[in-house]
CSV table of C-alpha atoms in Angstrom, one decimal:
chain,number,residue,atom,x,y,z
A,1,MET,CA,122.2,-17.2,-34.9
A,2,LYS,CA,118.9,-16.8,-35.7
A,3,LYS,CA,115.9,-17.1,-33.7
A,4,LEU,CA,113.3,-19.5,-34.5
A,5,TRP,CA,109.5,-19.0,-34.9
A,6,ALA,CA,108.3,-16.3,-37.3
A,7,VAL,CA,105.5,-14.3,-38.3
A,8,VAL,CA,103.8,-14.3,-41.6
A,9,ALA,CA,101.7,-11.7,-43.0
A,10,VAL,CA,99.7,-12.0,-46.3
A,11,VAL,CA,99.3,-8.8,-48.2
A,12,MET,CA,96.6,-8.4,-51.0
A,13,LEU,CA,94.1,-6.1,-52.7
A,14,GLY,CA,90.2,-6.6,-52.5
A,15,ILE,CA,89.8,-9.8,-50.6
A,16,GLY,CA,85.9,-10.7,-50.3
A,17,GLU,CA,83.8,-12.1,-48.0
A,18,LEU,CA,83.3,-15.5,-48.5
A,19,TRP,CA,81.4,-18.3,-46.5
A,20,ALA,CA,79.4,-21.3,-47.1
A,21,ALA,CA,78.3,-23.8,-44.7
A,22,PRO,CA,81.3,-26.3,-44.9
A,23,GLY,CA,79.8,-29.2,-43.7
A,24,PHE,CA,82.4,-30.9,-41.5
A,25,VAL,CA,82.2,-34.7,-41.9
A,26,ASP,CA,83.3,-37.3,-39.0
A,27,VAL,CA,85.9,-39.3,-40.8
A,28,SER,CA,87.4,-40.9,-37.5
A,29,ALA,CA,86.2,-44.3,-38.0
A,30,GLN,CA,87.5,-44.1,-41.8
A,31,VAL,CA,91.2,-43.1,-40.9
A,32,GLY,CA,91.6,-44.7,-37.6
A,33,ILE,CA,92.4,-42.1,-35.1
A,34,ALA,CA,88.7,-41.9,-32.8
A,35,VAL,CA,90.7,-41.4,-29.8
A,36,GLY,CA,90.7,-38.5,-27.1
A,37,GLY,CA,93.2,-36.7,-25.6
A,38,TYR,CA,95.5,-33.7,-26.1
A,39,ALA,CA,96.3,-33.3,-29.9
A,40,SER,CA,99.3,-31.8,-31.3
A,41,TRP,CA,100.2,-31.7,-35.4
A,42,ALA,CA,102.9,-31.7,-37.0
A,43,ASP,CA,104.8,-33.6,-40.3
A,44,TYR,CA,107.5,-35.1,-38.2
A,45,ASP,CA,108.8,-37.2,-41.0
A,46,SER,CA,108.8,-34.3,-43.9
A,47,ASP,CA,106.6,-36.2,-46.4
A,48,GLY,CA,104.2,-33.8,-46.8
A,49,TRP,CA,101.3,-34.9,-44.7
A,50,VAL,CA,100.9,-33.6,-41.2
A,51,ASP,CA,101.2,-36.3,-38.4
A,52,VAL,CA,99.8,-36.5,-35.0
A,53,CYS,CA,100.1,-36.9,-31.4
A,54,ILE,CA,97.2,-37.8,-29.5
A,55,GLY,CA,97.9,-38.1,-25.6
A,56,GLN,CA,100.7,-40.2,-25.4
A,57,THR,CA,100.4,-42.2,-29.2
A,58,LEU,CA,101.8,-40.7,-32.2
A,59,PHE,CA,99.6,-41.3,-35.5
A,60,HIS,CA,101.5,-41.4,-38.9
A,61,SER,CA,99.6,-40.1,-41.8
A,62,GLU,CA,99.3,-42.6,-44.9
A,63,ARG,CA,98.9,-39.6,-47.4
A,64,GLY,CA,96.3,-38.6,-45.8
A,65,SER,CA,94.1,-41.6,-46.4
A,66,ARG,CA,94.7,-43.5,-43.1
A,67,PHE,CA,96.7,-43.1,-39.8
A,68,THR,CA,98.6,-45.8,-38.4
A,69,GLN,CA,99.8,-45.9,-34.7
A,70,VAL,CA,103.9,-45.9,-35.0
A,71,GLY,CA,104.7,-45.4,-31.0
A,72,GLU,CA,104.0,-44.4,-27.6
A,73,TYR,CA,105.0,-40.6,-27.9
A,74,GLY,CA,103.2,-37.7,-27.1
A,75,GLY,CA,103.8,-33.8,-26.7
A,76,ILE,CA,104.5,-30.6,-28.5
A,77,TRP,CA,106.6,-30.3,-31.3
A,78,GLY,CA,109.7,-28.2,-31.7
A,79,ASP,CA,113.1,-28.3,-33.5
A,80,CYS,CA,115.3,-28.4,-30.5
A,81,ASP,CA,118.2,-29.6,-32.0
A,82,ASN,CA,118.0,-27.7,-35.5
A,83,ASP,CA,118.7,-30.7,-37.5
A,84,GLY,CA,115.6,-29.7,-39.7
A,85,ASP,CA,113.0,-32.1,-38.3
A,86,VAL,CA,110.6,-31.9,-35.1
A,87,ASP,CA,111.2,-33.3,-31.7
A,88,LEU,CA,108.9,-33.7,-29.0
A,89,PHE,CA,108.3,-32.8,-25.5
A,90,SER,CA,105.8,-34.6,-22.9
A,91,TRP,CA,105.0,-32.2,-20.1
A,92,GLU,CA,103.3,-35.2,-18.2
A,93,GLY,CA,104.6,-37.0,-15.0
A,94,ALA,CA,108.5,-36.6,-15.2
A,95,GLY,CA,108.6,-34.9,-18.3
A,96,ASN,CA,110.1,-36.5,-21.2
A,97,LEU,CA,111.9,-35.6,-24.5
A,98,TRP,CA,112.2,-37.4,-27.6
A,99,ARG,CA,114.7,-36.7,-30.4
A,100,ASN,CA,113.8,-37.1,-33.8
A,101,ASN,CA,116.2,-39.2,-35.6
A,102,GLY,CA,115.1,-38.1,-38.9
A,103,ASP,CA,114.3,-41.7,-40.1
A,104,GLY,CA,110.9,-42.0,-38.8
A,105,THR,CA,112.3,-43.2,-35.2
A,106,PHE,CA,112.5,-41.4,-32.1
A,107,SER,CA,115.3,-41.6,-29.4
A,108,ASP,CA,114.8,-41.1,-25.8
A,109,ALA,CA,116.6,-37.5,-24.9
A,110,THR,CA,115.4,-37.2,-21.3
A,111,VAL,CA,118.9,-37.5,-19.9
A,112,GLY,CA,119.6,-33.9,-21.0
A,113,LEU,CA,116.5,-32.3,-19.4
A,114,PRO,CA,116.7,-31.6,-15.6
A,115,PRO,CA,114.1,-33.3,-13.5
A,116,LEU,CA,110.7,-31.2,-13.4
A,117,PRO,CA,110.2,-29.3,-10.0
A,118,THR,CA,106.5,-29.1,-11.5
A,119,VAL,CA,105.6,-32.7,-9.7
A,120,ARG,CA,102.3,-32.3,-12.4
A,121,SER,CA,101.8,-30.1,-15.5
A,122,LEU,CA,99.1,-29.5,-17.7
A,123,GLY,CA,100.8,-27.3,-20.2
A,124,ALA,CA,104.3,-26.4,-21.7
A,125,CYS,CA,105.3,-24.1,-24.6
A,126,TRP,CA,108.2,-24.0,-26.9
A,127,ALA,CA,109.8,-20.8,-27.6
A,128,ASP,CA,113.6,-19.6,-28.1
A,129,LEU,CA,113.1,-16.7,-25.1
A,130,ASN,CA,116.9,-15.7,-25.4
A,131,GLY,CA,117.6,-15.2,-28.9
A,132,ASP,CA,120.4,-17.6,-29.3
A,133,GLY,CA,118.3,-19.7,-32.3
A,134,LEU,CA,117.8,-22.6,-30.0
A,135,LEU,CA,114.3,-23.6,-28.7
A,136,ASP,CA,113.6,-23.4,-25.0
A,137,LEU,CA,110.7,-24.5,-22.8
A,138,TYR,CA,108.1,-23.0,-20.4
A,139,VAL,CA,106.5,-25.6,-18.3
A,140,GLY,CA,103.6,-24.7,-16.4
A,141,GLY,CA,103.2,-26.3,-12.9
A,142,TYR,CA,99.9,-27.5,-11.4
A,143,GLU,CA,98.6,-29.2,-8.2
A,144,VAL,CA,98.4,-33.0,-7.4
A,145,TRP,CA,94.9,-34.6,-7.5
A,146,GLY,CA,93.4,-34.3,-4.7
A,147,VAL,CA,95.6,-31.6,-3.1
A,148,VAL,CA,95.4,-28.1,-3.6
A,149,THR,CA,99.1,-27.3,-3.4
A,150,ALA,CA,100.4,-25.1,-6.3
A,151,TYR,CA,103.9,-26.2,-7.8
A,152,PRO,CA,106.3,-23.5,-9.6
A,153,ASP,CA,106.3,-22.7,-13.5
A,154,THR,CA,109.8,-23.5,-14.9
A,155,ILE,CA,111.9,-22.3,-17.9
A,156,TYR,CA,114.3,-24.3,-19.2
A,157,LEU,CA,117.5,-23.1,-21.5
A,158,ASN,CA,118.5,-24.9,-24.3
A,159,GLN,CA,122.2,-25.2,-24.5
A,160,GLY,CA,122.6,-26.7,-27.7
A,161,ASN,CA,124.3,-29.8,-27.0
A,162,GLY,CA,121.2,-31.9,-26.1
A,163,THR,CA,120.9,-30.6,-22.4
A,164,PHE,CA,118.6,-28.1,-21.1
A,165,VAL,CA,119.4,-26.1,-17.7
A,166,GLU,CA,116.7,-24.7,-15.3
A,167,GLN,CA,116.8,-20.8,-15.9
A,168,TRP,CA,114.4,-19.6,-13.8
A,169,ARG,CA,111.2,-21.0,-11.7
A,170,THR,CA,108.1,-19.2,-9.9
A,171,PRO,CA,109.1,-17.9,-6.5
A,172,ASP,CA,107.3,-19.5,-3.4
A,173,SER,CA,105.6,-16.6,-2.6
A,174,GLN,CA,104.1,-16.3,-6.2
A,175,LEU,CA,102.8,-20.0,-7.0
A,176,GLN,CA,99.8,-20.4,-9.0
A,177,GLN,CA,97.8,-22.9,-10.7
A,178,ALA,CA,98.9,-23.0,-14.4
A,179,ARG,CA,97.2,-24.8,-17.2
A,180,GLY,CA,97.3,-23.6,-20.3
A,181,VAL,CA,100.7,-22.0,-21.8
A,182,THR,CA,101.1,-20.1,-24.9
A,183,ALA,CA,103.6,-17.6,-26.6
A,184,ALA,CA,103.9,-14.8,-28.9
A,185,ASP,CA,105.6,-11.7,-29.8
A,186,PHE,CA,102.5,-9.4,-29.0
A,187,ASP,CA,104.8,-6.5,-28.7
A,188,ASN,CA,106.6,-6.7,-31.8
A,189,ASP,CA,109.7,-6.4,-30.2
A,190,ALA,CA,111.7,-9.7,-31.8
A,191,ASP,CA,111.2,-11.8,-29.1
A,192,MET,CA,108.5,-14.1,-27.5
A,193,ASP,CA,106.4,-13.2,-24.5
A,194,ILE,CA,104.3,-16.0,-22.6
A,195,TYR,CA,100.9,-16.1,-21.5
A,196,VAL,CA,99.8,-18.6,-18.9
A,197,SER,CA,96.3,-19.6,-18.0
A,198,ASN,CA,95.7,-20.0,-14.4
A,199,TYR,CA,92.9,-21.9,-12.5
A,200,ARG,CA,91.7,-21.6,-9.1
A,201,LEU,CA,90.0,-18.1,-9.4
A,202,GLN,CA,94.0,-16.8,-10.0
A,203,PRO,CA,94.8,-14.0,-12.2
A,204,ASN,CA,96.6,-14.8,-15.7
A,205,LEU,CA,100.0,-14.3,-16.2
A,206,LEU,CA,101.8,-11.9,-19.2
A,207,TRP,CA,105.5,-12.6,-19.0
A,208,ARG,CA,106.9,-9.8,-21.3
A,209,ASN,CA,110.4,-10.8,-22.4
A,210,ASP,CA,113.0,-8.1,-22.7
A,211,GLY,CA,115.2,-10.4,-24.9
A,212,SER,CA,118.0,-10.7,-22.3
A,213,LEU,CA,115.9,-13.3,-19.7
A,214,ASN,CA,114.2,-10.5,-17.8
A,215,PHE,CA,110.4,-11.5,-17.7
A,216,THR,CA,107.9,-8.8,-16.2
A,217,ASN,CA,104.3,-10.1,-15.5
A,218,VAL,CA,102.4,-7.2,-17.1
A,219,ALA,CA,99.1,-8.9,-17.1
A,220,HIS,CA,97.6,-6.4,-15.0
A,221,GLU,CA,98.9,-3.3,-16.3
A,222,TYR,CA,98.2,-4.6,-19.9
A,223,GLY,CA,94.6,-6.0,-19.2
A,224,VAL,CA,94.9,-9.2,-19.7
A,225,ALA,CA,95.4,-10.9,-16.2
A,226,GLY,CA,91.3,-10.9,-15.8
A,227,ASP,CA,90.3,-8.5,-13.8
A,228,GLY,CA,87.8,-10.3,-10.9
A,229,GLY,CA,85.2,-7.5,-11.8
A,230,LEU,CA,82.1,-9.7,-11.2
A,231,GLY,CA,83.9,-10.6,-8.0
A,232,ALA,CA,86.6,-13.0,-8.6
A,233,TYR,CA,88.6,-14.3,-11.5
A,234,GLY,CA,87.7,-17.0,-13.5
A,235,HIS,CA,89.1,-20.7,-13.9
A,236,THR,CA,91.2,-20.4,-17.2
A,237,ILE,CA,92.1,-23.4,-18.8
A,238,GLY,CA,93.4,-22.5,-21.9
A,239,SER,CA,93.8,-19.1,-23.9
A,240,ALA,CA,95.2,-18.5,-27.7
A,241,TRP,CA,96.9,-15.9,-29.5
A,242,GLY,CA,95.9,-15.0,-33.1
A,243,ASP,CA,95.3,-11.7,-35.1
A,244,LEU,CA,91.4,-11.6,-34.7
A,245,ASP,CA,90.8,-8.4,-36.3
A,246,ASN,CA,93.6,-8.2,-39.3
A,247,ASP,CA,95.5,-5.3,-38.1
A,248,GLY,CA,98.7,-6.7,-38.1
A,249,TYR,CA,98.6,-7.2,-33.9
A,250,ILE,CA,98.5,-10.3,-32.5
A,251,ASP,CA,95.4,-10.5,-30.6
A,252,LEU,CA,94.1,-12.8,-27.1
A,253,PHE,CA,91.4,-14.9,-26.4
A,254,VAL,CA,91.2,-16.2,-23.2
A,255,GLY,CA,89.0,-19.1,-22.3
A,256,ASN,CA,87.8,-18.7,-18.8
A,257,PHE,CA,85.9,-21.8,-17.0
A,258,SER,CA,83.6,-20.0,-14.9
A,259,HIS,CA,80.4,-21.2,-12.3
A,260,PRO,CA,77.3,-19.7,-11.7
A,261,PRO,CA,76.4,-17.2,-10.2
A,262,ALA,CA,77.8,-14.6,-12.5
A,263,TYR,CA,80.7,-13.4,-10.0
A,264,GLN,CA,83.8,-15.3,-11.8
A,265,ASP,CA,85.6,-13.7,-15.0
A,266,ARG,CA,84.1,-15.2,-18.5
A,267,PRO,CA,85.7,-15.9,-21.7
A,268,VAL,CA,87.2,-12.6,-23.0
A,269,PHE,CA,88.2,-11.4,-26.8
A,270,LEU,CA,91.0,-9.1,-26.0
A,271,ARG,CA,92.3,-6.8,-29.0
A,272,ASN,CA,95.6,-5.8,-29.1
A,273,GLN,CA,95.8,-1.9,-29.2
A,274,GLY,CA,99.1,-1.9,-31.1
A,275,PRO,CA,102.0,0.7,-30.5
A,276,PRO,CA,103.1,2.7,-28.6
A,277,ASP,CA,101.8,0.5,-25.7
A,278,PHE,CA,100.4,-2.8,-26.8
A,279,HIS,CA,97.7,-2.8,-24.3
A,280,PHE,CA,94.4,-4.7,-24.7
A,281,GLU,CA,91.0,-3.6,-24.9
A,282,ASP,CA,88.1,-6.1,-24.0
A,283,MET,CA,85.8,-6.8,-27.1
A,284,SER,CA,83.7,-9.2,-25.5
A,285,SER,CA,80.7,-7.6,-24.8
A,286,GLY,CA,79.4,-7.4,-28.4
A,287,ALA,CA,81.1,-10.6,-29.8
A,288,GLY,CA,78.0,-12.7,-29.3
A,289,LEU,CA,79.7,-15.6,-27.3
A,290,GLN,CA,77.1,-17.5,-25.4
A,291,TRP,CA,78.5,-18.3,-22.0
A,292,GLN,CA,78.8,-22.1,-20.7
A,293,GLU,CA,80.0,-23.0,-17.4
A,294,SER,CA,82.6,-25.4,-18.6
A,295,PHE,CA,84.3,-23.9,-21.2
A,296,ALA,CA,88.2,-25.3,-21.5
A,297,SER,CA,90.5,-25.3,-24.4
A,298,PRO,CA,90.1,-22.8,-27.4
A,299,ALA,CA,91.7,-23.2,-30.9
A,300,LEU,CA,91.9,-20.4,-33.5
A,301,GLY,CA,91.7,-21.1,-37.3
A,302,ASP,CA,90.4,-19.7,-40.6
A,303,PHE,CA,88.1,-22.8,-41.4
A,304,ASP,CA,86.1,-21.0,-43.9
A,305,ASN,CA,88.7,-19.5,-45.9
A,306,ASP,CA,87.0,-16.2,-45.7
A,307,GLY,CA,90.5,-14.4,-44.4
A,308,ASP,CA,89.9,-14.3,-40.8
A,309,LEU,CA,90.6,-16.6,-37.8
A,310,ASP,CA,87.7,-18.0,-36.4
A,311,LEU,CA,87.0,-19.4,-32.8
A,312,TYR,CA,86.4,-23.2,-31.6
A,313,PHE,CA,86.0,-23.8,-28.1
A,314,THR,CA,85.7,-26.9,-26.0
A,315,THR,CA,83.5,-27.7,-23.1
A,316,VAL,CA,84.0,-30.6,-20.1
A,317,TYR,CA,80.9,-30.6,-18.2
A,318,GLY,CA,78.0,-33.0,-19.1
A,319,GLY,CA,75.3,-31.0,-20.7
A,320,ASP,CA,77.6,-28.5,-22.2
A,321,HIS,CA,78.8,-28.3,-26.0
A,322,CYS,CA,81.7,-27.6,-27.7
A,323,VAL,CA,81.0,-24.5,-29.9
A,324,LEU,CA,82.4,-23.5,-33.4
A,325,TYR,CA,82.4,-19.3,-33.8
A,326,ARG,CA,82.4,-18.2,-37.2
A,327,ASN,CA,84.3,-14.3,-37.2
A,328,ASP,CA,82.2,-12.0,-38.9
A,329,GLY,CA,85.0,-9.0,-38.7
A,330,ASN,CA,84.4,-6.2,-36.5
A,331,TRP,CA,84.6,-8.2,-33.3
A,332,GLN,CA,81.3,-10.0,-34.2
A,333,PHE,CA,81.0,-13.7,-34.3
A,334,THR,CA,78.5,-16.4,-35.1
A,335,ASP,CA,77.7,-19.7,-33.8
A,336,VAL,CA,77.8,-21.9,-36.6
A,337,THR,CA,78.1,-25.3,-34.5
A,338,ALA,CA,75.1,-27.1,-35.7
A,339,GLU,CA,75.1,-25.9,-39.5
A,340,ALA,CA,78.8,-27.0,-39.4
A,341,GLY,CA,77.8,-30.8,-38.3
A,342,ILE,CA,80.0,-30.4,-35.4
A,343,ASP,CA,79.2,-32.9,-32.3
A,344,ALA,CA,81.6,-32.8,-29.5
A,345,ALA,CA,81.0,-32.4,-25.7
A,346,GLY,CA,83.3,-33.3,-22.7
A,347,THR,CA,86.8,-32.5,-23.8
A,348,TYR,CA,89.9,-30.6,-24.1
A,349,GLN,CA,91.2,-31.7,-27.3
A,350,ALA,CA,91.2,-29.0,-29.9
A,351,ALA,CA,93.4,-28.5,-32.9
A,352,TRP,CA,93.6,-27.7,-36.4
A,353,ALA,CA,95.3,-29.3,-39.5
A,354,ASP,CA,94.9,-29.7,-43.2
A,355,TYR,CA,94.8,-33.5,-42.7
A,356,ASP,CA,94.3,-33.9,-46.6
A,357,ASN,CA,96.1,-31.1,-48.2
A,358,ASP,CA,92.9,-30.0,-49.7
A,359,GLY,CA,93.6,-26.4,-48.6
A,360,ASP,CA,91.2,-26.1,-45.9
A,361,LEU,CA,91.2,-26.6,-42.2
A,362,ASP,CA,90.2,-29.8,-40.5
A,363,LEU,CA,89.4,-30.3,-36.9
A,364,LEU,CA,90.6,-33.1,-34.0
A,365,THR,CA,88.2,-32.8,-31.0
A,366,GLY,CA,86.7,-34.8,-28.6
A,367,GLY,CA,88.1,-38.0,-30.3
A,368,LYS,CA,86.7,-37.5,-33.7
A,369,LEU,CA,88.4,-35.9,-36.8
A,370,TYR,CA,86.3,-33.7,-38.6
A,371,GLU,CA,87.1,-33.5,-42.6
A,372,ASN,CA,86.4,-29.8,-44.1
A,373,GLN,CA,84.4,-30.2,-47.2
A,374,MET,CA,84.1,-26.7,-47.9
A,375,ALA,CA,84.3,-26.5,-51.7
A,376,SER,CA,84.9,-22.6,-52.1
A,377,GLY,CA,87.6,-20.3,-51.1
A,378,HIS,CA,91.1,-19.6,-52.3
A,379,TRP,CA,93.9,-20.5,-49.8
A,380,LEU,CA,97.5,-20.5,-49.2
A,381,LYS,CA,99.8,-22.4,-47.0
A,382,VAL,CA,103.4,-21.2,-45.9
A,383,ARG,CA,106.3,-23.3,-44.5
A,384,VAL,CA,108.7,-21.1,-42.8
A,385,GLN,CA,112.5,-22.8,-42.6
A,386,LEU,CA,115.5,-21.6,-40.9
A,387,PRO,CA,119.1,-22.5,-42.5
A,388,ARG,CA,120.3,-25.5,-41.0
A,389,GLY,CA,93.6,6.4,-47.9
A,390,GLU,CA,93.4,4.0,-50.2
A,391,SER,CA,91.8,3.0,-53.4
A,392,PRO,CA,88.4,1.6,-53.5
A,393,LEU,CA,90.2,-2.3,-53.4
A,394,ALA,CA,90.7,-2.3,-49.6
A,395,ARG,CA,94.4,-3.5,-48.5
A,396,GLN,CA,94.2,-6.4,-46.4
A,397,VAL,CA,96.9,-7.9,-44.1
A,398,LEU,CA,96.3,-11.4,-42.6
A,399,THR,CA,98.7,-12.4,-39.9
A,400,ARG,CA,99.9,-15.5,-38.6
A,401,GLN,CA,102.5,-16.9,-36.1
A,402,VAL,CA,103.9,-20.4,-36.1
A,403,GLU,CA,103.2,-21.8,-32.4
A,404,GLY,CA,104.8,-23.7,-29.6
A,405,GLY,CA,101.6,-24.7,-28.4
A,406,THR,CA,98.0,-23.2,-27.8
A,407,GLY,CA,94.8,-23.6,-25.7
A,408,GLN,CA,95.6,-26.3,-23.3
A,409,GLY,CA,97.9,-28.9,-24.1
A,410,ASN,CA,97.2,-29.0,-28.1
A,411,GLN,CA,99.1,-27.6,-31.2
A,412,ASN,CA,97.8,-26.7,-34.3
A,413,GLU,CA,99.7,-27.6,-37.4
A,414,LEU,CA,103.1,-25.8,-37.6
A,415,THR,CA,102.3,-24.7,-41.5
A,416,LEU,CA,100.4,-21.7,-41.8
A,417,HIS,CA,97.2,-21.5,-43.1
A,418,PHE,CA,95.7,-18.5,-44.9
A,419,GLY,CA,92.2,-18.6,-46.0
A,420,LEU,CA,91.6,-15.9,-49.1
A,421,GLY,CA,88.1,-16.0,-49.8
A,422,ASP,CA,87.3,-15.1,-53.4
A,423,HIS,CA,90.9,-13.6,-53.9
A,424,SER,CA,92.2,-15.7,-56.7
A,425,GLY,CA,95.4,-13.4,-57.8
A,426,PRO,CA,98.9,-13.4,-56.5
A,427,VAL,CA,100.1,-12.0,-53.0
A,428,LEU,CA,102.7,-10.8,-51.2
A,429,LEU,CA,103.9,-12.5,-48.4
A,430,GLU,CA,105.7,-10.3,-45.6
A,431,ILE,CA,107.9,-12.4,-43.3
A,432,SER,CA,108.9,-11.1,-40.1
A,433,TRP,CA,111.7,-13.4,-38.5
A,434,PRO,CA,112.1,-13.0,-34.8
A,435,ASP,CA,115.7,-11.8,-35.3
A,436,GLY,CA,114.1,-8.4,-36.8
A,437,GLU,CA,114.9,-9.4,-40.4
A,438,HIS,CA,112.1,-8.9,-43.2
A,439,GLU,CA,111.3,-10.6,-46.2
A,440,MET,CA,108.8,-10.2,-49.0
A,441,VAL,CA,107.9,-12.9,-51.2
A,442,PRO,CA,105.0,-12.8,-54.0
A,443,THR,CA,103.1,-16.1,-54.7
A,444,PRO,CA,100.3,-17.3,-56.7
A,445,VAL,CA,97.5,-18.5,-54.3
A,446,ASP,CA,96.1,-22.0,-54.0
A,447,ARG,CA,99.3,-24.1,-53.1
A,448,VAL,CA,101.9,-24.6,-50.4
A,449,VAL,CA,105.0,-22.4,-50.5
A,450,THR,CA,108.2,-23.1,-48.4
A,451,VAL,CA,110.7,-19.7,-47.4
A,452,ALA,CA,113.7,-21.0,-45.8
A,453,GLN,CA,115.5,-17.9,-44.3
A,454,HIS,CA,119.0,-17.3,-45.8
């Protein structure tokens, strides 16, 4: 059996720096999805146009021109039954699992899911945690409103017959307040690891997976727990994995909410130093991110098609404002929110997708869909499918991974997007399937490429 999820790298020569003010335009009223709530993108009916869940409502894309409400479904997307279409898990309330019937409808498959011990959850993530080719679930536990009592995080293993079993839950002595949950193979050992953003001044968790369902929290050892160096840990709401410096290793942005005065952990850019130890280095001091108290949920995406991942970061308090930071390389970021035309606040909603199939990423945030109208920059979109001392032209490797969830409760489009700047020639896709297989696929640019593992 093959594991699910994949990492794709684009290898090319001579990518140039390219950015022009993209001019995001609010098209919410025009397309019919002016609504807040957690957002997760996926093409659930395989018609080539990405659809979206917002809160507990599913919207179908009418070929990118308008979205039609088609049902009361919500959550994060993953093909848990390996039938080629994506299903939905909602972590809210008692938890619900919706099976995609492949004809545009969904069936309630919650009967196959054990009752959640979390009582209340704010985030979950799909990932194949034991390498059996089936997507499993990590569900974070939070508190009940007004009662500061923690509930356990839980791992549910997919049995392949429509049912899940509880494999693990947080010991009572280690209960914390989980919010965002996100997964990545940060140490390149062909299994998925889990990062948990914890609230209430608690250290965050990095569960390193040995591939056999043995998870070790290495957050302190690897430099990603937060350090309380200002006096206390932060209130982390959401975090996001992504290769921010194009070195082929997955980095981490941790989105700390932090009250004044300056005694709590601030948001941090953490660079994955790669082998042999895959520890992380704090790159925040020179990155240029200006502090706001109520930072909440981050989402990474290359909005300007220049070849590196940019940062969008929400806020939830009045007086604060969501921000878009352009990645200028070398761990330098510039606030371009005003010139990009994005005006959002008071939201946890942040998710990127190319809803109109024009080759650049659009943004859903604050109950608004912002269409990216950037006119320049080559691009490539890659869909990965499982079977049912160089020359003067600098070599670049752009790395993206298919994500089972990001930030707090959001999910970017499952199709991988690469901005290529002024590079118009062919590129080479290097696909690292999580079972250790590698595949090289040459392709021209400015198109969608579908690659199936054989």
